[in-house]
PDB file of C-alpha atoms in Angstrom:
ATOM      1  CA  UNK A   1      26.119   8.427  -7.085  1.00  0.00           C
ATOM      2  CA  UNK A   2      25.249   6.257 -10.061  1.00  0.00           C
ATOM      3  CA  UNK A   3      24.387   3.424  -7.758  1.00  0.00           C
ATOM      4  CA  UNK A   4      22.037   5.510  -5.599  1.00  0.00           C
ATOM      5  CA  UNK A   5      20.428   6.933  -8.703  1.00  0.00           C
ATOM      6  CA  UNK A   6      19.654   3.491 -10.038  1.00  0.00           C
ATOM      7  CA  UNK A   7      18.164   2.516  -6.683  1.00  0.00           C
ATOM      8  CA  UNK A   8      15.685   5.382  -6.947  1.00  0.00           C
ATOM      9  CA  UNK A   9      14.196   3.816 -10.060  1.00  0.00           C
ATOM     10  CA  UNK A  10      13.477   0.473  -8.414  1.00  0.00           C
ATOM     11  CA  UNK A  11       9.800  -0.385  -8.618  1.00  0.00           C
ATOM     12  CA  UNK A  12       9.518  -3.980  -7.598  1.00  0.00           C
ATOM     13  CA  UNK A  13       7.939  -5.233  -4.434  1.00  0.00           C
ATOM     14  CA  UNK A  14       8.762  -8.855  -4.985  1.00  0.00           C
ATOM     15  CA  UNK A  15      11.283 -11.278  -3.623  1.00  0.00           C
ATOM     16  CA  UNK A  16      10.637 -10.940   0.077  1.00  0.00           C
ATOM     17  CA  UNK A  17       7.155 -12.414  -0.106  1.00  0.00           C
ATOM     18  CA  UNK A  18       8.047 -15.290  -2.406  1.00  0.00           C
ATOM     19  CA  UNK A  19       9.118 -18.783  -1.569  1.00  0.00           C
ATOM     20  CA  UNK A  20       7.048 -19.396   1.563  1.00  0.00           C
ATOM     21  CA  UNK A  21       4.717 -21.934   0.021  1.00  0.00           C
ATOM     22  CA  UNK A  22       1.817 -21.552  -2.382  1.00  0.00           C
ATOM     23  CA  UNK A  23       2.350 -19.888  -5.737  1.00  0.00           C
ATOM     24  CA  UNK A  24       5.537 -17.803  -5.336  1.00  0.00           C
ATOM     25  CA  UNK A  25       4.800 -15.610  -8.354  1.00  0.00           C
ATOM     26  CA  UNK A  26       1.313 -14.811  -7.147  1.00  0.00           C
ATOM     27  CA  UNK A  27       2.579 -14.239  -3.615  1.00  0.00           C
ATOM     28  CA  UNK A  28       5.226 -11.808  -4.845  1.00  0.00           C
ATOM     29  CA  UNK A  29       2.593  -9.770  -6.690  1.00  0.00           C
ATOM     30  CA  UNK A  30       0.859  -9.105  -3.361  1.00  0.00           C
ATOM     31  CA  UNK A  31       3.995  -7.751  -1.667  1.00  0.00           C
ATOM     32  CA  UNK A  32       2.844  -4.163  -1.108  1.00  0.00           C
ATOM     33  CA  UNK A  33       2.274  -4.902   2.586  1.00  0.00           C
ATOM     34  CA  UNK A  34       6.080  -4.645   2.870  1.00  0.00           C
ATOM     35  CA  UNK A  35       5.859  -1.000   1.740  1.00  0.00           C
ATOM     36  CA  UNK A  36       3.377   0.163   4.400  1.00  0.00           C
ATOM     37  CA  UNK A  37       4.659   2.637   6.979  1.00  0.00           C
ATOM     38  CA  UNK A  38       3.398   0.582   9.924  1.00  0.00           C
ATOM     39  CA  UNK A  39       4.282   3.214  12.513  1.00  0.00           C
ATOM     40  CA  UNK A  40       1.652   5.494  11.004  1.00  0.00           C
ATOM     41  CA  UNK A  41      -0.924   2.886   9.941  1.00  0.00           C
ATOM     42  CA  UNK A  42      -4.342   3.572  11.489  1.00  0.00           C
ATOM     43  CA  UNK A  43      -7.509   1.528  11.755  1.00  0.00           C
ATOM     44  CA  UNK A  44     -10.502   3.459  13.069  1.00  0.00           C
ATOM     45  CA  UNK A  45     -13.205   1.643  15.081  1.00  0.00           C
ATOM     46  CA  UNK A  46     -11.060  -1.468  15.659  1.00  0.00           C
ATOM     47  CA  UNK A  47     -12.161  -3.380  18.757  1.00  0.00           C
ATOM     48  CA  UNK A  48      -8.640  -4.419  19.765  1.00  0.00           C
ATOM     49  CA  UNK A  49      -5.949  -1.768  19.413  1.00  0.00           C
ATOM     50  CA  UNK A  50      -3.335  -2.622  16.785  1.00  0.00           C
ATOM     51  CA  UNK A  51      -5.390  -5.477  15.297  1.00  0.00           C
ATOM     52  CA  UNK A  52      -6.004  -3.582  12.028  1.00  0.00           C
ATOM     53  CA  UNK A  53      -2.313  -3.793  11.162  1.00  0.00           C
ATOM     54  CA  UNK A  54      -2.381  -7.609  11.419  1.00  0.00           C
ATOM     55  CA  UNK A  55      -4.501  -8.076   8.292  1.00  0.00           C
ATOM     56  CA  UNK A  56      -1.722  -6.706   6.054  1.00  0.00           C
ATOM     57  CA  UNK A  57       0.640  -9.651   5.690  1.00  0.00           C
ATOM     58  CA  UNK A  58       2.109 -12.046   3.144  1.00  0.00           C
ATOM     59  CA  UNK A  59      -0.350 -13.592   0.677  1.00  0.00           C
ATOM     60  CA  UNK A  60       0.860 -17.037   1.724  1.00  0.00           C
ATOM     61  CA  UNK A  61      -0.135 -16.255   5.328  1.00  0.00           C
ATOM     62  CA  UNK A  62      -3.658 -15.086   4.493  1.00  0.00           C
ATOM     63  CA  UNK A  63      -5.164 -18.302   5.878  1.00  0.00           C
ATOM     64  CA  UNK A  64      -4.019 -17.559   9.442  1.00  0.00           C
ATOM     65  CA  UNK A  65      -7.444 -17.179  11.107  1.00  0.00           C
ATOM     66  CA  UNK A  66      -5.871 -16.150  14.429  1.00  0.00           C
ATOM     67  CA  UNK A  67      -5.031 -12.730  12.971  1.00  0.00           C
ATOM     68  CA  UNK A  68      -8.027 -10.516  12.235  1.00  0.00           C
ATOM     69  CA  UNK A  69      -9.599  -7.149  12.947  1.00  0.00           C
ATOM     70  CA  UNK A  70     -13.143  -6.726  14.227  1.00  0.00           C
ATOM     71  CA  UNK A  71     -15.085  -3.474  14.359  1.00  0.00           C
ATOM     72  CA  UNK A  72     -16.217  -2.088  17.689  1.00  0.00           C
ATOM     73  CA  UNK A  73     -19.210   0.275  17.935  1.00  0.00           C
ATOM     74  CA  UNK A  74     -20.883  -0.597  14.636  1.00  0.00           C
ATOM     75  CA  UNK A  75     -20.059  -2.336  11.357  1.00  0.00           C
ATOM     76  CA  UNK A  76     -17.819   0.392   9.908  1.00  0.00           C
ATOM     77  CA  UNK A  77     -14.035   0.146   9.576  1.00  0.00           C
ATOM     78  CA  UNK A  78     -11.647   2.738   8.137  1.00  0.00           C
ATOM     79  CA  UNK A  79      -7.998   2.060   7.370  1.00  0.00           C
ATOM     80  CA  UNK A  80      -5.458   4.860   6.809  1.00  0.00           C
ATOM     81  CA  UNK A  81      -2.463   3.291   5.072  1.00  0.00           C
ATOM     82  CA  UNK A  82       0.637   5.428   4.446  1.00  0.00           C
ATOM     83  CA  UNK A  83       3.281   3.961   2.132  1.00  0.00           C
ATOM     84  CA  UNK A  84       7.044   4.421   2.288  1.00  0.00           C
ATOM     85  CA  UNK A  85       7.080   5.640  -1.322  1.00  0.00           C
ATOM     86  CA  UNK A  86       4.725   6.016  -4.281  1.00  0.00           C
ATOM     87  CA  UNK A  87       2.483   3.123  -5.219  1.00  0.00           C
ATOM     88  CA  UNK A  88       0.635   2.155  -8.374  1.00  0.00           C
ATOM     89  CA  UNK A  89      -2.249   0.153  -6.898  1.00  0.00           C
ATOM     90  CA  UNK A  90      -3.576  -2.577  -9.195  1.00  0.00           C
ATOM     91  CA  UNK A  91      -5.789  -4.781  -7.051  1.00  0.00           C
ATOM     92  CA  UNK A  92      -7.214  -5.533  -3.615  1.00  0.00           C
ATOM     93  CA  UNK A  93      -8.244  -8.783  -1.874  1.00  0.00           C
ATOM     94  CA  UNK A  94     -10.556  -8.798   1.165  1.00  0.00           C
ATOM     95  CA  UNK A  95     -11.027 -11.970   3.192  1.00  0.00           C
ATOM     96  CA  UNK A  96     -13.655 -12.548   5.891  1.00  0.00           C
ATOM     97  CA  UNK A  97     -16.029 -15.103   7.400  1.00  0.00           C
ATOM     98  CA  UNK A  98     -18.860 -16.901   5.617  1.00  0.00           C
ATOM     99  CA  UNK A  99     -21.448 -14.989   7.614  1.00  0.00           C
ATOM    100  CA  UNK A 100     -22.910 -11.531   8.198  1.00  0.00           C
ATOM    101  CA  UNK A 101     -19.633 -10.110   9.548  1.00  0.00           C
ATOM    102  CA  UNK A 102     -18.023 -10.150   6.072  1.00  0.00           C
ATOM    103  CA  UNK A 103     -17.768  -6.603   4.641  1.00  0.00           C
ATOM    104  CA  UNK A 104     -20.237  -6.002   1.795  1.00  0.00           C
ATOM    105  CA  UNK A 105     -18.792  -2.791   0.367  1.00  0.00           C
ATOM    106  CA  UNK A 106     -15.331  -1.273   0.007  1.00  0.00           C
ATOM    107  CA  UNK A 107     -14.517   2.342  -0.838  1.00  0.00           C
ATOM    108  CA  UNK A 108     -11.018   3.503  -1.768  1.00  0.00           C
ATOM    109  CA  UNK A 109      -9.620   7.021  -1.255  1.00  0.00           C
ATOM    110  CA  UNK A 110      -6.137   8.170  -2.157  1.00  0.00           C
ATOM    111  CA  UNK A 111      -3.742  10.723  -0.660  1.00  0.00           C
ATOM    112  CA  UNK A 112      -5.973  11.971   2.181  1.00  0.00           C
ATOM    113  CA  UNK A 113      -3.868  11.351   5.310  1.00  0.00           C
ATOM    114  CA  UNK A 114      -5.650  10.990   8.680  1.00  0.00           C
ATOM    115  CA  UNK A 115      -9.092  10.453   7.174  1.00  0.00           C
ATOM    116  CA  UNK A 116     -11.919  10.315   9.701  1.00  0.00           C
ATOM    117  CA  UNK A 117     -15.395   8.814   9.344  1.00  0.00           C
ATOM    118  CA  UNK A 118     -16.678  12.359   8.662  1.00  0.00           C
ATOM    119  CA  UNK A 119     -14.379  12.534   5.621  1.00  0.00           C
ATOM    120  CA  UNK A 120     -15.937   9.392   4.115  1.00  0.00           C
ATOM    121  CA  UNK A 121     -18.983  11.468   3.112  1.00  0.00           C
ATOM    122  CA  UNK A 122     -16.975  12.623   0.093  1.00  0.00           C
ATOM    123  CA  UNK A 123     -16.945  10.675  -3.147  1.00  0.00           C
ATOM    124  CA  UNK A 124     -14.556   7.738  -3.232  1.00  0.00           C
ATOM    125  CA  UNK A 125     -12.040   7.198  -6.034  1.00  0.00           C
ATOM    126  CA  UNK A 126     -13.567   3.759  -6.502  1.00  0.00           C
ATOM    127  CA  UNK A 127     -16.288   1.705  -4.785  1.00  0.00           C
ATOM    128  CA  UNK A 128     -16.685  -2.083  -4.869  1.00  0.00           C
ATOM    129  CA  UNK A 129     -19.548  -4.384  -3.934  1.00  0.00           C
ATOM    130  CA  UNK A 130     -17.871  -7.314  -2.217  1.00  0.00           C
ATOM    131  CA  UNK A 131     -18.655 -11.011  -2.322  1.00  0.00           C
ATOM    132  CA  UNK A 132     -17.919 -13.249   0.645  1.00  0.00           C
ATOM    133  CA  UNK A 133     -14.358 -14.484   0.225  1.00  0.00           C
ATOM    134  CA  UNK A 134     -13.047 -17.073   2.710  1.00  0.00           C
ATOM    135  CA  UNK A 135      -9.882 -18.086   0.877  1.00  0.00           C
ATOM    136  CA  UNK A 136      -8.464 -14.817  -0.438  1.00  0.00           C
ATOM    137  CA  UNK A 137      -8.952 -15.699  -4.102  1.00  0.00           C
ATOM    138  CA  UNK A 138     -11.228 -12.852  -5.228  1.00  0.00           C
ATOM    139  CA  UNK A 139      -9.294  -9.937  -6.663  1.00  0.00           C
ATOM    140  CA  UNK A 140     -10.888  -6.510  -7.100  1.00  0.00           C
ATOM    141  CA  UNK A 141      -8.985  -4.657  -9.842  1.00  0.00           C
ATOM    142  CA  UNK A 142      -8.590  -0.903  -9.410  1.00  0.00           C
ATOM    143  CA  UNK A 143      -8.804   1.744 -12.100  1.00  0.00           C
ATOM    144  CA  UNK A 144      -5.040   1.977 -12.395  1.00  0.00           C
ATOM    145  CA  UNK A 145      -5.101   5.470 -13.938  1.00  0.00           C
ATOM    146  CA  UNK A 146      -6.692   6.773 -10.736  1.00  0.00           C
ATOM    147  CA  UNK A 147      -4.308   4.911  -8.448  1.00  0.00           C
ATOM    148  CA  UNK A 148      -0.995   5.413 -10.233  1.00  0.00           C
ATOM    149  CA  UNK A 149       0.593   7.823  -7.741  1.00  0.00           C
ATOM    150  CA  UNK A 150      -0.587   6.855  -4.267  1.00  0.00           C
ATOM    151  CA  UNK A 151       1.439   7.670  -1.165  1.00  0.00           C
ATOM    152  CA  UNK A 152      -1.523   7.229   1.192  1.00  0.00           C
ATOM    153  CA  UNK A 153      -4.486   4.871   0.745  1.00  0.00           C
ATOM    154  CA  UNK A 154      -7.676   4.927   2.809  1.00  0.00           C
ATOM    155  CA  UNK A 155     -10.024   1.914   2.709  1.00  0.00           C
ATOM    156  CA  UNK A 156     -13.532   2.392   4.086  1.00  0.00           C
ATOM    157  CA  UNK A 157     -15.829  -0.555   4.781  1.00  0.00           C
ATOM    158  CA  UNK A 158     -19.238   1.106   5.377  1.00  0.00           C
ATOM    159  CA  UNK A 159     -21.356  -2.014   5.758  1.00  0.00           C
ATOM    160  CA  UNK A 160     -21.383  -5.788   6.006  1.00  0.00           C
ATOM    161  CA  UNK A 161     -23.858  -8.595   5.294  1.00  0.00           C
ATOM    162  CA  UNK A 162     -26.088  -7.849   8.290  1.00  0.00           C
ATOM    163  CA  UNK A 163     -24.099  -8.525  11.460  1.00  0.00           C
ATOM    164  CA  UNK A 164     -23.527  -5.971  14.221  1.00  0.00           C
ATOM    165  CA  UNK A 165     -19.764  -5.974  13.695  1.00  0.00           C
ATOM    166  CA  UNK A 166     -17.448  -6.473  10.722  1.00  0.00           C
ATOM    167  CA  UNK A 167     -14.580  -8.969  10.744  1.00  0.00           C
ATOM    168  CA  UNK A 168     -11.648  -8.990   8.286  1.00  0.00           C
ATOM    169  CA  UNK A 169      -8.869 -11.602   8.261  1.00  0.00           C
ATOM    170  CA  UNK A 170      -6.716 -10.391   5.395  1.00  0.00           C
ATOM    171  CA  UNK A 171      -6.389  -7.428   3.036  1.00  0.00           C
ATOM    172  CA  UNK A 172      -4.072  -7.931   0.081  1.00  0.00           C
ATOM    173  CA  UNK A 173      -2.676  -5.018  -1.927  1.00  0.00           C
ATOM    174  CA  UNK A 174      -1.198  -5.619  -5.374  1.00  0.00           C
ATOM    175  CA  UNK A 175       0.855  -3.103  -7.307  1.00  0.00           C
ATOM    176  CA  UNK A 176       4.202  -1.453  -7.908  1.00  0.00           C
ATOM    177  CA  UNK A 177       6.244   0.632  -5.494  1.00  0.00           C
ATOM    178  CA  UNK A 178       8.735   3.365  -6.334  1.00  0.00           C
ATOM    179  CA  UNK A 179      10.904   5.328  -3.987  1.00  0.00           C
ATOM    180  CA  UNK A 180       9.539   8.766  -3.114  1.00  0.00           C
ATOM    181  CA  UNK A 181      10.406  11.383  -5.731  1.00  0.00           C
ATOM    182  CA  UNK A 182      12.127  13.824  -3.399  1.00  0.00           C
ATOM    183  CA  UNK A 183      14.916  11.298  -3.000  1.00  0.00           C
ATOM    184  CA  UNK A 184      15.495  11.215  -6.756  1.00  0.00           C
ATOM    185  CA  UNK A 185      15.449  15.009  -6.988  1.00  0.00           C
ATOM    186  CA  UNK A 186      18.187  15.260  -4.370  1.00  0.00           C
ATOM    187  CA  UNK A 187      20.343  12.868  -6.355  1.00  0.00           C
ATOM    188  CA  UNK A 188      19.781  14.760  -9.616  1.00  0.00           C
ATOM    189  CA  UNK A 189      20.734  18.078  -8.024  1.00  0.00           C
ATOM    190  CA  UNK A 190      23.886  16.553  -6.673  1.00  0.00           C
ATOM    191  CA  UNK A 191      24.846  15.271 -10.119  1.00  0.00           C
ATOM    192  CA  UNK A 192      24.027  18.556 -11.820  1.00  0.00           C
ATOM    193  CA  UNK A 193      26.166  20.588  -9.434  1.00  0.00           C
ATOM    194  CA  UNK A 194      28.993  18.080  -9.572  1.00  0.00           C
ATOM    195  CA  UNK A 195      29.386  18.152 -13.356  1.00  0.00           C
ATOM    196  CA  UNK A 196      30.589  21.764 -13.875  1.00  0.00           C
ATOM    197  CA  UNK A 197      33.224  21.237 -11.173  1.00  0.00           C
ATOM    198  CA  UNK A 198      34.516  18.198 -13.034  1.00  0.00           C
ATOM    199  CA  UNK A 199      34.869  20.210 -16.240  1.00  0.00           C
ATOM    200  CA  UNK A 200      36.724  23.053 -14.510  1.00  0.00           C
ATOM    201  CA  UNK A 201      39.170  20.570 -13.072  1.00  0.00           C
ATOM    202  CA  UNK A 202      39.847  19.136 -16.517  1.00  0.00           C
ATOM    203  CA  UNK A 203      40.495  22.587 -18.049  1.00  0.00           C
ATOM    204  CA  UNK A 204      42.997  23.608 -15.374  1.00  0.00           C
ATOM    205  CA  UNK A 205      44.864  20.328 -15.131  1.00  0.00           C
ATOM    206  CA  UNK A 206      44.362  18.263 -18.287  1.00  0.00           C
ATOM    207  CA  UNK A 207      47.094  15.860 -17.177  1.00  0.00           C
ATOM    208  CA  UNK A 208      44.818  14.438 -14.457  1.00  0.00           C
ATOM    209  CA  UNK A 209      43.485  12.128 -17.147  1.00  0.00           C
ATOM    210  CA  UNK A 210      46.818  10.390 -17.400  1.00  0.00           C
ATOM    211  CA  UNK A 211      47.285  10.110 -13.643  1.00  0.00           C
ATOM    212  CA  UNK A 212      43.900   8.477 -13.129  1.00  0.00           C
TER     213      UNK A 212
END
């Protein structure tokens, strides 16, 4: 039980992303892509089905120009990103082309699963004006207090720099991940109910101490 309990406190998302070239420490910081529930990840208005998921990858692989998502009907893109636990989001990177297809604005929403374009009319938790970033070096820091307990993140790109469609090659997410709280609660209940039983056992048969 002690071991499982300790596991519930783990809040690192490093290690797996490190060591594949580049700056391993920086790469590890951008490891939240490993904590996305990819089965439930959605990208609305993507031209090619499933292409939205490709932009969430290791920081060291951000330069792979073969993997990208392009919008379909107009310039808008909306990502619904469920995590496998709770995330404290600290920063975002958005990489595109050096032309009009690069997104010009990014709006972040938290904990609104299955957002649609209609839902984007509401006020975002945070909005960023984006600069063209071809190398994935520009980091947009979030207001951490607002993004300290995120189990679902929606990213809305409402406009670009003038092209008919928007193209994104890489989205980096930086932060800390913790296992979902319900798991920890289960463990605590188990420990709480186990303790009185232990004490009863000791009162009835004190000699068990010597046997063990």
